[in-house]
Amino acid sequence: MVNPTLAAPPEPGAQAEDRLRQQVDRLSRVSARAQERVTLILEADALQQDKVSPHAGLIRHRRGRLHEVSIPANKVTALLNALPSSVLARFPYPHQAVAVTGQGVAITGAADMQSLGNSAAGIKIGVIDLGFGSLSTSQASGDLPPTGPNLSITDYTGTGTGGTNHGTNVAEIVHDMAPGASLYLAKIANEVQLGQALDDMTAAGVKVINHSVAWYGAAFYDGTGSICDIANSADTQGAQWVNAMGNSRLKHYLGTFADSNADLRHEFATGQDYNTINLTAGSAVSLILNWNAYPITTIDYDLYLYNGPPDSGGVVVASSLNRQSGNRSTYYPYPYEALDYTPTSSGTFYIVVKKVNSSQANLPLTLFSTGPDLVTRTTASSILQPADCAKVIGVGAVDLNDNAGSFSSEGPTTDGRPKPEIAAPNGVQTSLSSAFWGTSAASPHATGAAALMLAANPGMTPAQLRAALPAAVKDVSTAGFDYRTGSGRISLDADGDGLNRDTELVYGTSPTLADTDGDGLTDSQEIDLYATSPTLADSDSDGLSDGEEVLVYATNPNQSNKGDLAPKGQPDGIMNVADLLILTRFVGQLDVPSPQESILGDINNDSVLDVRDILQLRQQLGY
């Protein structure tokens, strides 16, 4: 009897939203995801960290009675049981953004993960770019968070954080994909600033870095050189670098120096010792030549641009003549030439690569344009740095219909390694652009996806992330890996059932429910293991769910067991008079049927064993 002078102790067990319990149960059933952290809201007048710590929980934020808790899925039930009934537990409320949102959020499956409470909260993402113009406009529209805990920006250039709005567009896509993540923005203008930005970000705890910038000239696009030294070092500092492949598929040439007529000029095609490019008056272009003699060389090639055919009146309008050979005082050690030119009139211009003398070796060389396409070009290995680096995730571009972008740089690297790892959407809308094109737009989709994966698996290392992200894709091009889309376009598995978003759409299953039909088998088990319907709980319509047949009774979920009662307790899958006799004993109450037998003996599905079942079974047996 309760002492009337004392208040009754609170009843144990928090109130909990049903969809929370269902999702936690589903996650807990899958060993690979049982320790995945989920975010829930606890409504309570007071809640201290010591109440959630024993269950590996963390109170991340508070507002009035609302407490946001991060906790492993397989610890949620124990936490709820330990809390008083005055506490209410739920997922964050469903919500819909009214600001402009990139279409890639739905296509990649990020929206599914967000609907399950994963917004990448707690993950820090870095965006290293060349300018963040119109940042305040984007913040005012709600497309980026205000400057503060969720967004910081550093100018490493000394010119202010503005300029091009390229970085702002990139940051918006990252934020759309991972709205709960904290963004660290950095404006840089050279590789020294690039390295400093990386070091500062990793010191602050950034785990994923997006760089939608392509670098030329530091190496032969084979994963070596100073740019790769910087980007690869993110891995040792605990962060994953994600990089745009570049938009240079049609702006690239790769070949080995050839000079059949001994005029010292490289033949871009048989009998053609020049390349051409169509330039527009007033539009600047840079041309970059590299040859495979890094890190330093005495092999000397030069680069020239003519305003007409070199042998028919064309005049050199720009050139790059680094001296990789000759006097030490003028020696330039890197196998690299670059020229910049702004034409005063439009027309066809001619590019010439020339040896200093005939004794120079014939080496593989690359030529890139930063402006118009090259007329003689090589699409293969048009990758730029640091997408070519070994520990960087290179991202190609596909449109909203999963067609590879004609501009999107291809792999492999010049040393033969497969690139890109993945592809992601471009041509998406931001608040500043009606269609933000290029691998610059694709890369932040991948960055956001990586952050969502890390939020779901906080212990994931960069190496594990580099393996996991290419596995969460839809194959959209040549079957298997290809050099334009890598393993495929990002398609996240939000519900952890082993099927990515696009596969779920094909089968009509829910991307946010691991077991769409609620039969106890995950969607992937039904499709890949048992060939049952993932949208019908009872594929053979025998009254037993597919899960019961597989997990409890070890019967065939694709073959009806209705009427199969003999031998009693061990049905043999054969329908004959023995089954009829057992059913008769059940109806006559001479034997008590088990729950399974009550279902299998109910031939007419009226939930009662009676003479009508006997008559129907007799008819089926031909009596």
Coordinates of C-alpha atoms in Angstrom, one line a residue:
M1 CA 0.0 0.0 0.0
V2 CA 1.3 3.4 -0.9
N3 CA 2.0 5.7 2.0
P4 CA -0.6 8.6 1.4
T5 CA 1.8 11.1 2.9
L6 CA 4.4 10.5 0.1
A7 CA 4.1 11.2 -3.6
A8 CA 4.0 8.2 -5.7
P9 CA 7.3 7.7 -7.7
P10 CA 7.1 8.4 -11.4
E11 CA 6.3 5.4 -13.6
P12 CA 9.2 4.1 -15.6
G13 CA 9.2 4.3 -19.3
A14 CA 9.1 7.3 -21.5
Q15 CA 6.2 7.8 -24.0
A16 CA 7.4 7.3 -27.5
E17 CA 6.3 8.0 -31.0
D18 CA 5.4 4.9 -32.9
R19 CA 7.5 5.7 -36.0
L20 CA 10.5 6.2 -33.6
R21 CA 9.9 2.7 -32.1
Q22 CA 9.5 1.2 -35.6
Q23 CA 12.6 2.8 -37.0
V24 CA 14.7 1.9 -33.9
D25 CA 13.4 -1.7 -34.1
R26 CA 14.3 -1.9 -37.8
L27 CA 17.8 -0.5 -37.3
S28 CA 18.4 -2.8 -34.3
R29 CA 17.6 -5.9 -36.4
V30 CA 20.4 -5.1 -38.9
S31 CA 23.7 -5.8 -37.2
A32 CA 25.6 -3.4 -39.5
R33 CA 23.3 -0.5 -38.4
A34 CA 22.5 -1.4 -34.8
Q35 CA 25.0 1.1 -33.5
E36 CA 24.1 3.8 -36.0
R37 CA 23.3 7.0 -34.1
V38 CA 19.8 8.5 -34.4
T39 CA 18.5 11.8 -33.4
L40 CA 15.4 12.1 -31.3
I41 CA 13.6 14.8 -29.4
L42 CA 12.9 14.3 -25.7
E43 CA 10.2 16.6 -24.3
A44 CA 10.8 17.0 -20.6
D45 CA 10.8 19.8 -18.0
A46 CA 14.4 18.9 -17.0
L47 CA 16.8 16.4 -18.4
Q48 CA 20.4 16.1 -17.5
Q49 CA 23.3 14.5 -19.4
D50 CA 23.7 11.8 -16.7
K51 CA 20.4 10.4 -17.6
V52 CA 21.5 9.6 -21.2
S53 CA 25.2 9.0 -20.7
P54 CA 24.8 5.4 -19.5
H55 CA 23.2 4.6 -22.8
A56 CA 25.9 6.3 -24.9
G57 CA 23.6 9.2 -25.5
L58 CA 24.5 12.8 -25.9
I59 CA 22.3 15.9 -25.3
R60 CA 23.4 18.1 -28.1
H61 CA 21.1 21.1 -27.8
R62 CA 18.3 22.4 -25.6
R63 CA 15.4 24.8 -26.1
G64 CA 12.8 25.0 -23.3
R65 CA 11.4 21.6 -22.8
L66 CA 12.9 20.2 -25.9
H67 CA 16.1 18.2 -25.8
E68 CA 17.9 16.9 -28.9
V69 CA 19.6 13.6 -28.1
S70 CA 22.0 11.7 -30.3
I71 CA 22.2 8.0 -29.4
P72 CA 23.0 4.6 -30.9
A73 CA 19.8 2.9 -32.3
N74 CA 20.3 -0.2 -30.2
K75 CA 20.5 1.9 -27.0
V76 CA 17.2 3.8 -27.5
T77 CA 14.9 1.2 -25.9
A78 CA 17.0 1.0 -22.8
L79 CA 17.1 4.8 -22.5
L80 CA 13.3 5.1 -22.9
N81 CA 12.7 2.4 -20.3
A82 CA 15.0 4.3 -17.8
L83 CA 13.2 7.6 -18.2
P84 CA 9.9 8.5 -16.4
S85 CA 6.6 8.4 -18.2
S86 CA 6.5 12.2 -18.0
V87 CA 9.0 12.3 -20.8
L88 CA 7.9 12.1 -24.4
A89 CA 10.2 10.9 -27.1
R90 CA 9.8 11.5 -30.8
F91 CA 11.6 12.1 -34.1
P92 CA 12.0 15.7 -35.2
Y93 CA 8.8 16.8 -36.8
P94 CA 8.5 16.3 -40.6
H95 CA 9.1 19.6 -42.4
Q96 CA 9.4 21.1 -45.8
A97 CA 11.7 23.8 -46.9
V98 CA 10.1 26.8 -48.7
A99 CA 13.4 28.2 -49.7
V100 CA 15.0 27.2 -53.0
T101 CA 16.4 23.6 -52.7
G102 CA 18.7 21.8 -55.2
Q103 CA 16.9 19.0 -57.0
G104 CA 19.8 16.7 -56.3
V105 CA 18.7 16.3 -52.6
A106 CA 15.8 14.0 -53.7
I107 CA 17.6 12.3 -56.5
T108 CA 20.5 11.2 -54.3
G109 CA 18.4 10.0 -51.4
A110 CA 19.5 12.7 -49.1
A111 CA 15.9 13.8 -48.5
D112 CA 15.1 10.2 -47.3
M113 CA 17.9 10.3 -44.7
Q114 CA 16.7 13.8 -43.6
S115 CA 13.2 12.5 -43.1
L116 CA 14.5 9.8 -40.8
G117 CA 16.2 12.4 -38.6
N118 CA 19.7 12.4 -40.2
S119 CA 20.6 16.0 -41.2
A120 CA 24.3 15.4 -40.6
A121 CA 24.0 17.3 -37.4
G122 CA 27.3 17.4 -35.6
I123 CA 29.4 16.9 -38.8
K124 CA 31.6 19.7 -39.8
I125 CA 32.1 20.4 -43.5
G126 CA 34.7 22.6 -45.2
V127 CA 34.3 24.4 -48.5
I128 CA 37.5 25.7 -49.9
D129 CA 36.8 27.9 -52.9
L130 CA 37.8 31.0 -54.8
G131 CA 35.1 33.4 -53.6
F132 CA 31.8 33.7 -51.7
G133 CA 30.1 36.6 -53.4
S134 CA 26.4 37.3 -52.5
L135 CA 26.8 35.3 -49.3
S136 CA 24.7 37.6 -47.3
T137 CA 21.9 37.4 -49.9
S138 CA 21.9 33.6 -49.6
Q139 CA 21.8 33.8 -45.9
A140 CA 18.9 36.3 -45.9
S141 CA 16.9 34.0 -48.1
G142 CA 17.5 31.1 -45.7
D143 CA 19.5 29.1 -48.2
L144 CA 22.6 29.3 -46.0
P145 CA 22.6 29.6 -42.2
P146 CA 23.6 32.9 -40.6
T147 CA 27.2 33.5 -39.7
G148 CA 27.8 31.9 -36.3
P149 CA 28.0 28.3 -34.9
N150 CA 26.6 26.8 -38.1
L151 CA 28.7 28.9 -40.6
S152 CA 32.0 30.5 -40.4
I153 CA 34.1 32.1 -43.1
T154 CA 37.8 32.9 -43.4
D155 CA 39.5 34.9 -46.1
Y156 CA 43.0 33.7 -46.7
T157 CA 43.6 36.0 -49.7
G158 CA 43.4 39.4 -48.0
T159 CA 40.9 40.6 -50.6
G160 CA 37.7 39.9 -48.7
T161 CA 35.4 37.0 -48.8
G162 CA 33.5 38.2 -51.8
G163 CA 34.2 38.1 -55.5
T164 CA 32.8 35.2 -57.6
N165 CA 29.6 33.7 -56.1
H166 CA 30.9 30.2 -57.1
G167 CA 31.7 29.2 -53.6
T168 CA 28.3 30.4 -52.3
N169 CA 26.5 28.2 -54.9
V170 CA 28.7 25.3 -53.8
A171 CA 28.0 25.9 -50.1
E172 CA 24.2 26.1 -50.8
I173 CA 24.2 22.6 -52.3
V174 CA 26.2 21.2 -49.4
H175 CA 23.7 22.8 -47.0
D176 CA 20.8 21.4 -48.9
M177 CA 22.2 17.9 -48.7
A178 CA 23.3 18.1 -45.1
P179 CA 21.3 20.9 -43.5
G180 CA 22.3 20.1 -39.9
A181 CA 26.1 20.2 -40.6
S182 CA 28.3 23.1 -39.7
L183 CA 29.9 24.8 -42.6
Y184 CA 33.5 26.2 -42.6
L185 CA 34.1 28.4 -45.7
A186 CA 37.5 29.4 -46.8
K187 CA 38.5 31.7 -49.7
I188 CA 41.9 31.0 -51.2
A189 CA 43.9 32.0 -54.3
N190 CA 47.0 29.8 -54.3
E191 CA 48.2 26.4 -53.1
V192 CA 49.9 27.8 -50.0
Q193 CA 46.6 29.2 -48.9
L194 CA 45.0 25.9 -49.9
G195 CA 47.3 24.1 -47.5
Q196 CA 46.7 26.6 -44.7
A197 CA 43.0 26.4 -45.1
L198 CA 43.1 22.6 -44.8
D199 CA 45.2 22.6 -41.7
D200 CA 43.0 25.1 -40.0
M201 CA 39.8 23.2 -40.9
T202 CA 41.1 19.9 -39.6
A203 CA 42.3 21.5 -36.4
A204 CA 38.7 22.7 -35.9
G205 CA 37.3 19.2 -36.4
V206 CA 36.2 19.4 -40.1
K207 CA 35.6 15.8 -41.4
V208 CA 34.7 16.4 -45.0
I209 CA 36.2 19.0 -47.3
N210 CA 34.7 20.1 -50.7
H211 CA 36.9 21.7 -53.3
S212 CA 35.2 22.5 -56.6
V213 CA 38.4 23.9 -58.0
A214 CA 40.7 22.4 -60.6
W215 CA 44.4 22.9 -60.5
Y216 CA 46.8 22.7 -63.5
G217 CA 50.5 22.2 -63.8
A218 CA 51.7 20.8 -60.5
A219 CA 52.1 17.3 -61.8
F220 CA 51.3 15.0 -64.8
Y221 CA 47.8 14.3 -63.4
D222 CA 49.0 11.0 -61.9
G223 CA 48.3 11.6 -58.3
T224 CA 51.7 13.2 -57.4
G225 CA 52.9 16.7 -56.8
S226 CA 52.3 19.5 -54.3
I227 CA 48.6 19.8 -54.8
C228 CA 48.1 16.1 -54.1
D229 CA 50.5 16.3 -51.1
I230 CA 48.0 18.9 -49.7
A231 CA 44.8 17.1 -50.6
N232 CA 46.1 13.6 -49.5
S233 CA 47.2 15.0 -46.1
A234 CA 43.5 15.5 -45.2
D235 CA 43.3 11.8 -44.8
T236 CA 46.1 11.7 -42.2
Q237 CA 44.3 14.5 -40.4
G238 CA 41.1 12.6 -40.2
A239 CA 39.2 14.3 -43.0
Q240 CA 37.9 13.2 -46.4
W241 CA 38.6 15.5 -49.4
V242 CA 36.0 15.5 -52.1
N243 CA 36.9 17.2 -55.4
A244 CA 35.3 18.0 -58.7
M245 CA 36.8 16.1 -61.6
G246 CA 36.9 19.2 -63.7
N247 CA 34.9 20.4 -66.8
S248 CA 37.8 19.7 -69.2
R249 CA 36.7 16.7 -71.2
L250 CA 36.6 18.6 -74.4
K251 CA 39.4 21.0 -73.5
H252 CA 42.1 18.4 -73.2
Y253 CA 44.7 16.7 -75.4
L254 CA 46.9 13.8 -74.4
G255 CA 49.6 12.2 -76.6
T256 CA 53.2 11.4 -77.0
F257 CA 55.5 13.9 -78.7
A258 CA 55.7 13.0 -82.4
D259 CA 57.8 14.7 -85.1
S260 CA 57.9 12.7 -88.3
N261 CA 59.1 15.6 -90.4
A262 CA 61.8 16.7 -88.0
D263 CA 60.7 20.3 -87.7
L264 CA 60.7 20.1 -83.9
R265 CA 57.0 20.6 -83.7
H266 CA 54.6 18.1 -82.2
E267 CA 52.1 16.5 -84.5
F268 CA 48.7 16.5 -82.9
A269 CA 47.4 14.4 -85.8
T270 CA 49.1 12.8 -88.8
G271 CA 50.6 15.7 -90.9
Q272 CA 49.2 18.3 -88.5
D273 CA 51.8 20.0 -86.3
Y274 CA 49.4 22.3 -84.5
N275 CA 46.1 22.3 -82.6
T276 CA 43.4 24.9 -83.0
I277 CA 41.0 26.7 -80.8
N278 CA 38.2 29.2 -81.6
L279 CA 38.5 32.3 -79.5
T280 CA 36.2 35.2 -78.9
A281 CA 37.3 38.8 -78.8
G282 CA 37.7 40.0 -75.2
S283 CA 37.4 36.6 -73.6
A284 CA 40.6 35.5 -71.9
V285 CA 42.0 31.9 -72.2
S286 CA 44.9 30.1 -70.6
L287 CA 46.7 27.1 -72.1
I288 CA 48.7 24.8 -70.0
L289 CA 51.2 22.2 -71.2
N290 CA 52.7 19.5 -69.1
W291 CA 54.9 16.6 -70.1
N292 CA 55.7 13.4 -68.2
A293 CA 59.1 14.3 -66.7
Y294 CA 58.2 15.3 -63.1
P295 CA 59.4 16.1 -60.6
I296 CA 62.2 18.0 -62.4
T297 CA 63.5 17.7 -65.9
T298 CA 66.0 18.8 -68.5
I299 CA 63.6 17.9 -71.3
D300 CA 62.6 21.2 -72.8
Y301 CA 59.3 21.8 -74.7
D302 CA 57.8 25.2 -75.5
L303 CA 54.3 26.4 -76.1
Y304 CA 53.1 28.9 -78.7
L305 CA 49.8 30.5 -79.8
Y306 CA 49.4 31.9 -83.3
N307 CA 46.7 34.0 -84.8
G308 CA 46.7 32.1 -88.0
P309 CA 48.3 29.0 -89.6
P310 CA 52.0 28.9 -88.5
D311 CA 53.3 28.3 -92.0
S312 CA 50.9 30.6 -93.8
G313 CA 51.2 34.0 -92.2
G314 CA 50.2 33.3 -88.7
V315 CA 52.0 35.4 -86.0
V316 CA 52.9 34.3 -82.5
V317 CA 50.5 36.2 -80.2
A318 CA 51.5 34.4 -76.9
S319 CA 54.0 31.9 -75.8
S320 CA 55.5 30.1 -72.8
L321 CA 59.2 29.4 -73.0
N322 CA 60.4 28.1 -69.7
R323 CA 64.0 26.9 -70.0
Q324 CA 64.2 23.3 -68.8
S325 CA 67.6 23.1 -70.5
G326 CA 70.5 25.5 -70.9
N327 CA 72.2 27.8 -68.5
R328 CA 71.6 27.1 -64.9
S329 CA 70.8 30.7 -64.2
T330 CA 67.7 30.5 -66.4
Y331 CA 66.8 26.9 -65.7
Y332 CA 63.2 26.1 -64.9
P333 CA 63.0 22.6 -63.5
Y334 CA 59.3 21.7 -64.0
P335 CA 58.0 20.2 -67.2
Y336 CA 55.3 22.8 -67.5
E337 CA 54.4 25.7 -69.7
A338 CA 51.4 28.0 -69.4
L339 CA 50.2 31.1 -71.4
D340 CA 47.4 33.6 -71.0
Y341 CA 45.8 35.5 -73.8
T342 CA 42.9 37.8 -74.5
P343 CA 42.2 38.2 -78.2
T344 CA 41.2 41.5 -79.7
S345 CA 39.4 39.8 -82.5
S346 CA 37.5 36.6 -82.8
G347 CA 38.7 33.7 -84.9
T348 CA 40.6 30.4 -85.1
F349 CA 44.0 30.4 -83.3
Y350 CA 46.7 27.8 -83.6
I351 CA 48.6 26.1 -80.8
V352 CA 52.1 24.8 -81.4
V353 CA 54.2 22.6 -79.0
K354 CA 57.9 22.6 -80.0
K355 CA 61.1 21.0 -78.8
V356 CA 64.1 23.2 -78.1
N357 CA 66.3 20.8 -80.1
S358 CA 66.1 17.4 -81.8
S359 CA 68.0 15.6 -78.9
Q360 CA 65.0 16.1 -76.6
A361 CA 63.2 12.9 -75.8
N362 CA 59.7 12.2 -77.1
L363 CA 57.5 12.1 -73.9
P364 CA 53.8 11.9 -73.2
L365 CA 52.3 15.4 -72.9
T366 CA 49.0 17.0 -72.0
L367 CA 47.5 20.3 -73.1
F368 CA 44.5 22.0 -71.4
S369 CA 42.5 25.0 -72.2
T370 CA 40.7 27.0 -69.5
G371 CA 38.4 28.5 -72.1
P372 CA 36.9 27.1 -75.4
D373 CA 37.2 23.5 -76.4
L374 CA 40.3 22.2 -78.3
V375 CA 39.5 21.2 -81.8
T376 CA 41.9 18.2 -81.7
R377 CA 41.2 16.7 -78.3
T378 CA 41.4 13.6 -76.1
T379 CA 38.6 12.9 -73.7
A380 CA 40.3 10.1 -71.8
S381 CA 42.4 11.2 -68.8
S382 CA 41.1 14.8 -68.9
I383 CA 41.0 14.7 -65.1
L384 CA 42.5 17.6 -63.2
Q385 CA 44.1 18.0 -59.8
P386 CA 43.4 17.2 -57.0
A387 CA 40.7 14.8 -58.3
D388 CA 43.5 12.5 -59.5
C389 CA 44.9 12.1 -56.0
A390 CA 44.8 8.7 -54.4
K391 CA 43.0 9.7 -51.2
V392 CA 40.6 12.1 -52.8
I393 CA 37.0 11.2 -54.0
G394 CA 36.8 12.5 -57.5
V395 CA 33.2 13.4 -58.7
G396 CA 31.9 13.4 -62.2
A397 CA 28.7 15.2 -63.3
V398 CA 25.4 13.8 -64.6
D399 CA 22.3 15.7 -65.5
L400 CA 18.9 15.3 -63.7
N401 CA 18.2 12.4 -66.1
D402 CA 21.4 10.7 -65.3
N403 CA 23.2 11.4 -68.5
A404 CA 26.9 12.0 -68.2
G405 CA 27.9 15.6 -68.7
S406 CA 29.6 16.1 -72.1
F407 CA 32.1 18.5 -70.3
S408 CA 32.7 16.3 -67.3
S409 CA 36.4 15.2 -67.2
E410 CA 37.1 11.5 -67.6
G411 CA 39.5 9.1 -66.1
P412 CA 41.7 7.3 -65.8
T413 CA 44.6 9.1 -64.3
T414 CA 47.6 9.3 -66.5
D415 CA 49.2 6.5 -64.5
G416 CA 46.1 4.3 -65.1
R417 CA 44.2 4.5 -61.9
P418 CA 40.4 4.4 -62.1
K419 CA 38.6 7.8 -61.7
P420 CA 36.1 9.2 -60.9
E421 CA 34.9 7.3 -57.9
I422 CA 31.3 8.5 -58.3
A423 CA 29.0 10.9 -60.1
A424 CA 26.4 13.4 -58.8
P425 CA 23.8 15.7 -60.3
N426 CA 24.6 19.1 -61.8
G427 CA 22.4 21.7 -63.6
V428 CA 20.6 22.2 -60.3
Q429 CA 18.9 25.3 -59.0
T430 CA 20.4 27.5 -56.2
S431 CA 19.1 30.8 -54.9
L432 CA 21.7 32.5 -57.0
S433 CA 21.5 30.4 -60.2
S434 CA 18.6 28.9 -62.1
A435 CA 20.9 26.1 -63.2
F436 CA 24.3 25.6 -61.6
W437 CA 26.2 23.5 -64.1
G438 CA 29.5 21.6 -64.0
T439 CA 31.4 19.2 -61.7
S440 CA 31.5 22.1 -59.3
A441 CA 27.8 21.4 -58.7
A442 CA 28.3 17.6 -58.6
S443 CA 31.1 17.6 -56.0
P444 CA 29.1 19.3 -53.2
H445 CA 26.3 16.7 -53.6
A446 CA 28.9 14.1 -52.9
T447 CA 30.3 16.1 -50.0
G448 CA 26.9 16.3 -48.5
A449 CA 26.2 12.6 -49.0
A450 CA 29.5 11.8 -47.3
A451 CA 28.5 13.9 -44.3
L452 CA 25.2 12.1 -44.0
M453 CA 27.1 8.8 -44.0
L454 CA 29.4 10.0 -41.3
A455 CA 26.5 11.2 -39.2
A456 CA 25.0 7.7 -39.5
N457 CA 28.4 6.1 -38.8
P458 CA 30.4 8.4 -36.6
G459 CA 33.4 6.1 -36.3
M460 CA 33.9 5.8 -40.1
T461 CA 37.4 6.6 -41.2
P462 CA 38.2 8.4 -44.4
A463 CA 39.3 5.2 -46.0
Q464 CA 36.0 3.5 -45.0
L465 CA 34.1 6.5 -46.4
R466 CA 36.0 6.2 -49.7
A467 CA 34.8 2.6 -49.9
A468 CA 31.3 3.2 -48.7
L469 CA 30.3 6.2 -50.9
P470 CA 31.0 4.4 -54.3
A471 CA 28.9 1.5 -53.0
A472 CA 25.8 3.7 -52.5
V473 CA 25.2 4.5 -56.1
K474 CA 22.9 3.8 -59.1
D475 CA 24.8 2.5 -62.1
V476 CA 23.8 5.0 -64.8
S477 CA 26.2 4.3 -67.6
T478 CA 28.2 1.3 -68.9
A479 CA 27.5 -1.6 -66.7
G480 CA 30.0 -1.5 -63.8
F481 CA 32.7 1.1 -63.4
D482 CA 33.3 3.5 -66.2
Y483 CA 35.6 6.5 -66.6
R484 CA 32.8 9.1 -66.9
T485 CA 30.5 8.2 -63.9
G486 CA 32.7 6.0 -61.9
S487 CA 30.7 3.4 -59.9
G488 CA 27.5 5.4 -60.6
R489 CA 25.4 8.3 -59.4
I490 CA 25.0 8.7 -55.7
S491 CA 21.9 6.9 -54.4
L492 CA 21.9 6.6 -50.6
D493 CA 20.4 3.8 -48.6
A494 CA 18.6 5.8 -46.0
D495 CA 16.7 2.9 -44.3
G496 CA 19.7 0.6 -44.2
D497 CA 17.9 -2.3 -45.9
G498 CA 20.7 -2.9 -48.4
L499 CA 18.8 -1.3 -51.3
N500 CA 19.7 2.2 -52.5
R501 CA 17.0 4.7 -53.3
D502 CA 16.8 4.0 -57.0
T503 CA 16.5 0.3 -56.5
E504 CA 13.6 0.8 -54.0
L505 CA 11.8 3.0 -56.6
V506 CA 12.1 0.2 -59.2
Y507 CA 10.5 -2.4 -56.8
G508 CA 7.9 0.0 -55.4
T509 CA 9.3 -0.2 -51.9
S510 CA 9.8 2.7 -49.4
P511 CA 13.3 4.2 -49.3
T512 CA 12.6 5.1 -45.7
L513 CA 11.3 1.7 -44.4
A514 CA 13.7 -1.2 -44.3
D515 CA 10.7 -3.6 -44.2
T516 CA 8.1 -2.0 -46.5
D517 CA 5.4 -4.6 -46.0
G518 CA 6.1 -5.2 -42.3
D519 CA 6.5 -9.0 -42.7
G520 CA 9.7 -9.3 -40.7
L521 CA 12.0 -9.5 -43.7
T522 CA 13.9 -6.5 -45.0
D523 CA 13.2 -5.4 -48.5
S524 CA 16.7 -6.6 -49.7
Q525 CA 16.1 -10.0 -48.1
E526 CA 12.9 -10.5 -49.9
I527 CA 14.4 -9.4 -53.3
D528 CA 17.8 -10.9 -53.1
L529 CA 17.4 -14.0 -50.8
Y530 CA 13.9 -15.3 -50.9
A531 CA 12.4 -13.9 -54.1
T532 CA 9.3 -12.9 -52.2
S533 CA 7.3 -9.7 -52.8
P534 CA 8.7 -6.8 -50.7
T535 CA 5.3 -5.1 -50.9
L536 CA 3.1 -8.1 -49.9
A537 CA 3.4 -9.4 -46.4
D538 CA 2.1 -12.8 -47.4
S539 CA 3.5 -13.5 -50.9
D540 CA 1.7 -16.9 -51.3
S541 CA -1.5 -15.8 -49.5
D542 CA -1.5 -18.8 -47.2
G543 CA -2.2 -16.7 -44.0
L544 CA 1.4 -16.8 -42.8
S545 CA 3.6 -13.8 -43.4
D546 CA 6.8 -14.2 -45.4
G547 CA 8.8 -13.5 -42.2
E548 CA 6.9 -16.2 -40.2
E549 CA 7.5 -18.8 -42.9
V550 CA 11.2 -18.0 -43.2
L551 CA 12.1 -17.2 -39.6
V552 CA 9.6 -19.2 -37.5
Y553 CA 8.3 -22.2 -39.5
A554 CA 11.0 -22.7 -42.1
T555 CA 8.4 -23.2 -44.9
N556 CA 8.5 -21.9 -48.4
P557 CA 7.1 -18.4 -48.5
N558 CA 6.4 -18.6 -52.2
Q559 CA 4.3 -21.8 -52.0
S560 CA 0.9 -21.8 -50.1
N561 CA 0.8 -24.1 -47.1
K562 CA -3.0 -23.9 -46.7
G563 CA -4.4 -27.2 -45.6
D564 CA -0.9 -28.8 -45.0
L565 CA -1.4 -30.2 -41.5
A566 CA 0.1 -33.7 -41.6
P567 CA 2.1 -35.2 -40.1
K568 CA 0.9 -33.1 -37.1
G569 CA 3.5 -30.7 -36.0
Q570 CA 5.7 -31.4 -39.0
P571 CA 3.7 -30.7 -42.2
D572 CA 5.4 -32.4 -45.2
G573 CA 4.2 -30.1 -48.0
I574 CA 2.0 -32.8 -49.5
M575 CA -1.8 -32.4 -49.5
N576 CA -3.7 -35.7 -49.0
V577 CA -6.3 -37.4 -46.9
A578 CA -4.0 -37.3 -43.8
D579 CA -4.4 -33.5 -43.8
L580 CA -8.1 -33.9 -44.0
L581 CA -8.2 -36.2 -41.0
I582 CA -6.2 -33.8 -38.8
L583 CA -8.5 -30.9 -39.8
T584 CA -11.5 -33.1 -38.9
R585 CA -10.0 -33.7 -35.5
F586 CA -9.5 -30.0 -35.0
V587 CA -13.0 -29.1 -36.0
G588 CA -14.4 -31.9 -33.7
Q589 CA -12.2 -30.6 -30.9
L590 CA -10.4 -33.9 -30.6
D591 CA -7.1 -32.1 -30.9
V592 CA -6.0 -28.5 -30.1
P593 CA -4.4 -26.8 -33.1
S594 CA -1.3 -24.7 -32.7
P595 CA -1.4 -21.1 -33.9
Q596 CA 0.2 -22.1 -37.2
E597 CA -2.3 -25.0 -37.6
S598 CA -5.2 -22.6 -36.9
I599 CA -4.0 -20.5 -39.8
L600 CA -3.3 -23.3 -42.2
G601 CA -6.5 -25.2 -41.4
D602 CA -8.6 -22.1 -42.0
I603 CA -9.2 -22.9 -45.7
N604 CA -11.8 -20.2 -46.3
N605 CA -10.0 -17.5 -44.3
D606 CA -12.9 -16.7 -41.9
S607 CA -10.7 -17.1 -38.8
V608 CA -12.8 -20.1 -37.6
L609 CA -12.1 -23.8 -38.0
D610 CA -15.4 -25.4 -38.9
V611 CA -17.1 -27.9 -41.2
R612 CA -16.9 -25.4 -44.1
D613 CA -13.1 -25.7 -44.0
I614 CA -13.5 -29.5 -44.1
L615 CA -15.8 -29.3 -47.1
Q616 CA -13.5 -26.9 -49.0
L617 CA -10.4 -29.1 -48.3
R618 CA -12.3 -32.2 -49.5
Q619 CA -13.2 -30.3 -52.7
Q620 CA -9.5 -29.3 -53.2
L621 CA -8.5 -33.0 -52.7
G622 CA -11.1 -34.2 -55.2
Y623 CA -13.4 -36.0 -52.7

